[in-house]
Amino acid sequence: MKTKGINHLALVCRDMEETVRFYTEVLHMPLFKTVSLPDGGQHFFFDCGGGASVAFFWWPDAPAAAPGIASVKRFPSDPKTAIGSMNHVAFHMDEAELEASIARLQAAGVPVTPMVVNHDDSAQGVSAQMHPGVFVRSVYFTDPNGIMLEFAATTKVFGRDDVSHKPASATRPMEA
């Protein structure tokens, strides 16, 4: 089996009109396909670049949101979500676009991390300064449905040394 990447990620929204407005007007992702479902729901697709899309389902009787279970409760102070949930969606962006994206989101009234987050391999996982160990620079925000989104710019080419941790197991303690 050989996959070619992500075709689409399907999420659930509380209001399709509000979601279309956010993804087309704020994030500038073209709406390219709409589907009316036989159960009264809708399924809409947005082009997020690189041949991938983000899609939303809407149903008039969908269960309510469950922050802290099915979505992030509060980032960065409470980022955990339940097993089987989706934590966030990261859209690739050129590094040169990150600062401007903060201003664009703020102009649209979207709460956003006030600065670009530099992800590195330090004990904290982030650095206040850009340095050669930073592997991704990010901006975080949420959509109208409470879904955490990220604009992420990879800043290095990954190699063998970037895979250095043993996977944790629920049945035995994590090794250092």
PDB file of C-alpha atoms in Angstrom:
ATOM      1  CA  MET A   1       0.000   0.000   0.000  1.00  0.00           C
ATOM      2  CA  LYS A   2       1.343   3.435  -0.889  1.00  0.00           C
ATOM      3  CA  THR A   3      -0.468   6.616   0.054  1.00  0.00           C
ATOM      4  CA  LYS A   4       0.255   9.984  -1.520  1.00  0.00           C
ATOM      5  CA  GLY A   5      -0.622  12.201   1.442  1.00  0.00           C
ATOM      6  CA  ILE A   6      -3.799  13.488   3.045  1.00  0.00           C
ATOM      7  CA  ASN A   7      -6.762  13.894   0.707  1.00  0.00           C
ATOM      8  CA  HIS A   8      -8.976  15.608   3.283  1.00  0.00           C
ATOM      9  CA  LEU A   9      -9.607  15.854   6.984  1.00  0.00           C
ATOM     10  CA  ALA A  10     -13.313  15.727   7.881  1.00  0.00           C
ATOM     11  CA  LEU A  11     -14.439  17.718  10.931  1.00  0.00           C
ATOM     12  CA  VAL A  12     -17.837  18.661  12.366  1.00  0.00           C
ATOM     13  CA  CYS A  13     -19.070  22.255  12.645  1.00  0.00           C
ATOM     14  CA  ARG A  14     -21.889  23.859  14.618  1.00  0.00           C
ATOM     15  CA  ASP A  15     -22.976  26.268  11.850  1.00  0.00           C
ATOM     16  CA  MET A  16     -22.030  25.737   8.208  1.00  0.00           C
ATOM     17  CA  GLU A  17     -22.646  29.352   7.184  1.00  0.00           C
ATOM     18  CA  GLU A  18     -20.304  30.622   9.946  1.00  0.00           C
ATOM     19  CA  THR A  19     -17.720  27.976   9.019  1.00  0.00           C
ATOM     20  CA  VAL A  20     -17.836  28.851   5.299  1.00  0.00           C
ATOM     21  CA  ARG A  21     -17.382  32.533   6.148  1.00  0.00           C
ATOM     22  CA  PHE A  22     -14.340  31.800   8.379  1.00  0.00           C
ATOM     23  CA  TYR A  23     -12.558  29.413   6.009  1.00  0.00           C
ATOM     24  CA  THR A  24     -13.221  31.418   2.819  1.00  0.00           C
ATOM     25  CA  GLU A  25     -13.013  35.012   4.083  1.00  0.00           C
ATOM     26  CA  VAL A  26     -10.510  34.789   6.964  1.00  0.00           C
ATOM     27  CA  LEU A  27      -8.287  31.879   5.895  1.00  0.00           C
ATOM     28  CA  HIS A  28      -8.843  32.389   2.119  1.00  0.00           C
ATOM     29  CA  MET A  29      -9.454  28.693   1.465  1.00  0.00           C
ATOM     30  CA  PRO A  30     -11.719  28.280  -1.564  1.00  0.00           C
ATOM     31  CA  LEU A  31     -14.917  26.276  -1.076  1.00  0.00           C
ATOM     32  CA  PHE A  32     -14.829  23.793  -3.961  1.00  0.00           C
ATOM     33  CA  LYS A  33     -17.482  21.153  -3.234  1.00  0.00           C
ATOM     34  CA  THR A  34     -20.773  21.034  -1.349  1.00  0.00           C
ATOM     35  CA  VAL A  35     -22.884  17.959  -0.635  1.00  0.00           C
ATOM     36  CA  SER A  36     -26.421  17.754   0.741  1.00  0.00           C
ATOM     37  CA  LEU A  37     -26.707  14.601   2.851  1.00  0.00           C
ATOM     38  CA  PRO A  38     -29.827  12.399   2.874  1.00  0.00           C
ATOM     39  CA  ASP A  39     -30.178  12.803   6.673  1.00  0.00           C
ATOM     40  CA  GLY A  40     -30.560  16.608   6.389  1.00  0.00           C
ATOM     41  CA  GLY A  41     -26.892  17.368   6.953  1.00  0.00           C
ATOM     42  CA  GLN A  42     -24.244  18.951   4.767  1.00  0.00           C
ATOM     43  CA  HIS A  43     -20.629  18.124   3.829  1.00  0.00           C
ATOM     44  CA  PHE A  44     -18.493  20.983   2.435  1.00  0.00           C
ATOM     45  CA  PHE A  45     -14.868  20.910   1.213  1.00  0.00           C
ATOM     46  CA  PHE A  46     -12.255  23.712   1.303  1.00  0.00           C
ATOM     47  CA  ASP A  47      -8.968  23.759  -0.609  1.00  0.00           C
ATOM     48  CA  CYS A  48      -6.163  24.184   1.940  1.00  0.00           C
ATOM     49  CA  GLY A  49      -3.360  23.943  -0.625  1.00  0.00           C
ATOM     50  CA  GLY A  50      -0.957  21.330  -1.867  1.00  0.00           C
ATOM     51  CA  GLY A  51      -3.749  19.119  -3.196  1.00  0.00           C
ATOM     52  CA  ALA A  52      -5.260  18.632   0.283  1.00  0.00           C
ATOM     53  CA  SER A  53      -8.556  19.817   1.683  1.00  0.00           C
ATOM     54  CA  VAL A  54     -10.320  20.309   4.976  1.00  0.00           C
ATOM     55  CA  ALA A  55     -13.968  19.296   5.023  1.00  0.00           C
ATOM     56  CA  PHE A  56     -16.834  19.862   7.430  1.00  0.00           C
ATOM     57  CA  PHE A  57     -19.957  17.954   8.246  1.00  0.00           C
ATOM     58  CA  TRP A  58     -22.969  19.758   9.698  1.00  0.00           C
ATOM     59  CA  TRP A  59     -26.037  18.056  11.124  1.00  0.00           C
ATOM     60  CA  PRO A  60     -28.971  19.838  12.774  1.00  0.00           C
ATOM     61  CA  ASP A  61     -28.904  17.291  15.633  1.00  0.00           C
ATOM     62  CA  ALA A  62     -25.132  16.837  16.117  1.00  0.00           C
ATOM     63  CA  PRO A  63     -23.944  16.295  19.702  1.00  0.00           C
ATOM     64  CA  ALA A  64     -22.620  19.408  21.468  1.00  0.00           C
ATOM     65  CA  ALA A  65     -18.934  20.314  21.525  1.00  0.00           C
ATOM     66  CA  ALA A  66     -16.831  18.719  24.266  1.00  0.00           C
ATOM     67  CA  PRO A  67     -13.794  20.973  24.972  1.00  0.00           C
ATOM     68  CA  GLY A  68     -11.126  19.125  26.911  1.00  0.00           C
ATOM     69  CA  ILE A  69     -12.416  15.816  25.564  1.00  0.00           C
ATOM     70  CA  ALA A  70     -12.904  15.988  21.793  1.00  0.00           C
ATOM     71  CA  SER A  71     -11.113  19.325  21.305  1.00  0.00           C
ATOM     72  CA  VAL A  72      -8.444  21.368  23.060  1.00  0.00           C
ATOM     73  CA  LYS A  73      -9.829  23.095  26.133  1.00  0.00           C
ATOM     74  CA  ARG A  74      -7.333  25.957  26.271  1.00  0.00           C
ATOM     75  CA  PHE A  75      -4.005  26.301  24.484  1.00  0.00           C
ATOM     76  CA  PRO A  76      -1.235  26.312  25.618  1.00  0.00           C
ATOM     77  CA  SER A  77      -2.217  25.758  29.263  1.00  0.00           C
ATOM     78  CA  ASP A  78      -4.557  22.785  28.714  1.00  0.00           C
ATOM     79  CA  PRO A  79      -3.755  21.121  25.351  1.00  0.00           C
ATOM     80  CA  LYS A  80      -4.712  17.500  26.083  1.00  0.00           C
ATOM     81  CA  THR A  81      -7.598  15.801  24.313  1.00  0.00           C
ATOM     82  CA  ALA A  82      -9.120  12.332  24.617  1.00  0.00           C
ATOM     83  CA  ILE A  83      -7.876   9.172  22.967  1.00  0.00           C
ATOM     84  CA  GLY A  84      -9.314   8.997  19.461  1.00  0.00           C
ATOM     85  CA  SER A  85      -9.982  12.740  19.312  1.00  0.00           C
ATOM     86  CA  MET A  86      -8.394  15.216  16.944  1.00  0.00           C
ATOM     87  CA  ASN A  87      -6.092  17.633  18.769  1.00  0.00           C
ATOM     88  CA  HIS A  88      -5.501  20.229  16.039  1.00  0.00           C
ATOM     89  CA  VAL A  89      -5.025  20.790  12.318  1.00  0.00           C
ATOM     90  CA  ALA A  90      -1.727  22.257  11.131  1.00  0.00           C
ATOM     91  CA  PHE A  91      -1.628  23.939   7.730  1.00  0.00           C
ATOM     92  CA  HIS A  92       1.795  24.274   6.097  1.00  0.00           C
ATOM     93  CA  MET A  93       2.862  27.859   5.467  1.00  0.00           C
ATOM     94  CA  ASP A  94       6.078  29.516   4.355  1.00  0.00           C
ATOM     95  CA  GLU A  95       7.991  30.937   7.314  1.00  0.00           C
ATOM     96  CA  ALA A  96       7.967  34.422   5.767  1.00  0.00           C
ATOM     97  CA  GLU A  97       4.128  34.421   6.001  1.00  0.00           C
ATOM     98  CA  LEU A  98       3.818  33.674   9.744  1.00  0.00           C
ATOM     99  CA  GLU A  99       4.110  37.211  11.144  1.00  0.00           C
ATOM    100  CA  ALA A 100       1.671  38.576   8.561  1.00  0.00           C
ATOM    101  CA  SER A 101      -0.779  35.783   9.371  1.00  0.00           C
ATOM    102  CA  ILE A 102      -0.941  36.945  13.000  1.00  0.00           C
ATOM    103  CA  ALA A 103      -1.884  40.462  11.877  1.00  0.00           C
ATOM    104  CA  ARG A 104      -4.458  39.114   9.378  1.00  0.00           C
ATOM    105  CA  LEU A 105      -6.103  36.900  11.987  1.00  0.00           C
ATOM    106  CA  GLN A 106      -6.146  39.676  14.599  1.00  0.00           C
ATOM    107  CA  ALA A 107      -7.668  42.096  12.054  1.00  0.00           C
ATOM    108  CA  ALA A 108     -10.460  39.552  11.560  1.00  0.00           C
ATOM    109  CA  GLY A 109     -11.025  39.404  15.347  1.00  0.00           C
ATOM    110  CA  VAL A 110      -9.559  35.914  15.727  1.00  0.00           C
ATOM    111  CA  PRO A 111      -7.685  35.317  19.009  1.00  0.00           C
ATOM    112  CA  VAL A 112      -4.193  34.070  18.137  1.00  0.00           C
ATOM    113  CA  THR A 113      -0.934  33.297  19.922  1.00  0.00           C
ATOM    114  CA  PRO A 114       0.634  36.747  20.199  1.00  0.00           C
ATOM    115  CA  MET A 115       3.939  35.609  18.725  1.00  0.00           C
ATOM    116  CA  VAL A 116       5.351  32.879  16.553  1.00  0.00           C
ATOM    117  CA  VAL A 117       6.130  29.749  18.610  1.00  0.00           C
ATOM    118  CA  ASN A 118       9.581  28.232  17.964  1.00  0.00           C
ATOM    119  CA  HIS A 119       9.394  24.445  18.496  1.00  0.00           C
ATOM    120  CA  ASP A 120      12.698  22.789  19.434  1.00  0.00           C
ATOM    121  CA  ASP A 121      14.077  19.741  21.246  1.00  0.00           C
ATOM    122  CA  SER A 122      14.689  21.534  24.572  1.00  0.00           C
ATOM    123  CA  ALA A 123      13.077  20.339  27.816  1.00  0.00           C
ATOM    124  CA  GLN A 124      10.348  23.011  27.364  1.00  0.00           C
ATOM    125  CA  GLY A 125       9.820  22.089  23.703  1.00  0.00           C
ATOM    126  CA  VAL A 126       9.838  25.750  22.677  1.00  0.00           C
ATOM    127  CA  SER A 127      12.342  28.575  22.537  1.00  0.00           C
ATOM    128  CA  ALA A 128      11.912  32.335  22.756  1.00  0.00           C
ATOM    129  CA  GLN A 129      14.682  32.727  20.187  1.00  0.00           C
ATOM    130  CA  MET A 130      15.194  31.285  16.735  1.00  0.00           C
ATOM    131  CA  HIS A 131      18.246  28.935  16.686  1.00  0.00           C
ATOM    132  CA  PRO A 132      19.497  25.987  14.567  1.00  0.00           C
ATOM    133  CA  GLY A 133      17.568  23.466  16.735  1.00  0.00           C
ATOM    134  CA  VAL A 134      14.156  24.995  15.930  1.00  0.00           C
ATOM    135  CA  PHE A 135      12.379  22.578  13.580  1.00  0.00           C
ATOM    136  CA  VAL A 136       8.935  24.209  13.217  1.00  0.00           C
ATOM    137  CA  ARG A 137       7.665  27.754  13.759  1.00  0.00           C
ATOM    138  CA  SER A 138       3.923  28.066  14.444  1.00  0.00           C
ATOM    139  CA  VAL A 139       0.958  30.331  15.033  1.00  0.00           C
ATOM    140  CA  TYR A 140      -2.071  28.867  16.885  1.00  0.00           C
ATOM    141  CA  PHE A 141      -5.733  29.944  16.838  1.00  0.00           C
ATOM    142  CA  THR A 142      -9.207  28.427  16.885  1.00  0.00           C
ATOM    143  CA  ASP A 143     -11.998  28.461  14.336  1.00  0.00           C
ATOM    144  CA  PRO A 144     -15.625  29.342  15.235  1.00  0.00           C
ATOM    145  CA  ASN A 145     -16.224  25.691  16.228  1.00  0.00           C
ATOM    146  CA  GLY A 146     -13.436  25.696  18.834  1.00  0.00           C
ATOM    147  CA  ILE A 147     -11.165  23.605  16.605  1.00  0.00           C
ATOM    148  CA  MET A 148      -7.532  24.471  17.250  1.00  0.00           C
ATOM    149  CA  LEU A 149      -5.688  25.356  14.050  1.00  0.00           C
ATOM    150  CA  GLU A 150      -2.031  26.004  13.399  1.00  0.00           C
ATOM    151  CA  PHE A 151      -0.069  27.668  10.643  1.00  0.00           C
ATOM    152  CA  ALA A 152       3.246  25.769  10.682  1.00  0.00           C
ATOM    153  CA  ALA A 153       6.509  26.370   8.838  1.00  0.00           C
ATOM    154  CA  THR A 154       9.088  23.590   8.865  1.00  0.00           C
ATOM    155  CA  THR A 155      12.531  25.147   9.224  1.00  0.00           C
ATOM    156  CA  LYS A 156      14.851  22.189   8.650  1.00  0.00           C
ATOM    157  CA  VAL A 157      15.293  18.969   6.753  1.00  0.00           C
ATOM    158  CA  PHE A 158      14.728  15.992   9.067  1.00  0.00           C
ATOM    159  CA  GLY A 159      17.264  13.187   9.361  1.00  0.00           C
ATOM    160  CA  ARG A 160      17.939   9.998  11.334  1.00  0.00           C
ATOM    161  CA  ASP A 161      18.819  11.933  14.512  1.00  0.00           C
ATOM    162  CA  ASP A 162      15.309  13.361  14.609  1.00  0.00           C
ATOM    163  CA  VAL A 163      13.875   9.946  15.532  1.00  0.00           C
ATOM    164  CA  SER A 164      15.487   9.296  18.911  1.00  0.00           C
ATOM    165  CA  HIS A 165      12.693   8.421  21.365  1.00  0.00           C
ATOM    166  CA  LYS A 166      11.240   5.005  22.121  1.00  0.00           C
ATOM    167  CA  PRO A 167       7.452   4.933  21.820  1.00  0.00           C
ATOM    168  CA  ALA A 168       5.570   4.978  25.146  1.00  0.00           C
ATOM    169  CA  SER A 169       3.270   2.134  26.096  1.00  0.00           C
ATOM    170  CA  ALA A 170       0.125   2.208  28.220  1.00  0.00           C
ATOM    171  CA  THR A 171       1.187  -1.156  29.693  1.00  0.00           C
ATOM    172  CA  ARG A 172       4.668  -0.212  30.899  1.00  0.00           C
ATOM    173  CA  PRO A 173       6.346   2.932  32.280  1.00  0.00           C
ATOM    174  CA  MET A 174       7.861   5.388  29.834  1.00  0.00           C
ATOM    175  CA  GLU A 175      11.618   5.025  29.457  1.00  0.00           C
ATOM    176  CA  ALA A 176      13.901   8.037  29.598  1.00  0.00           C
TER     177      ALA A 176
END
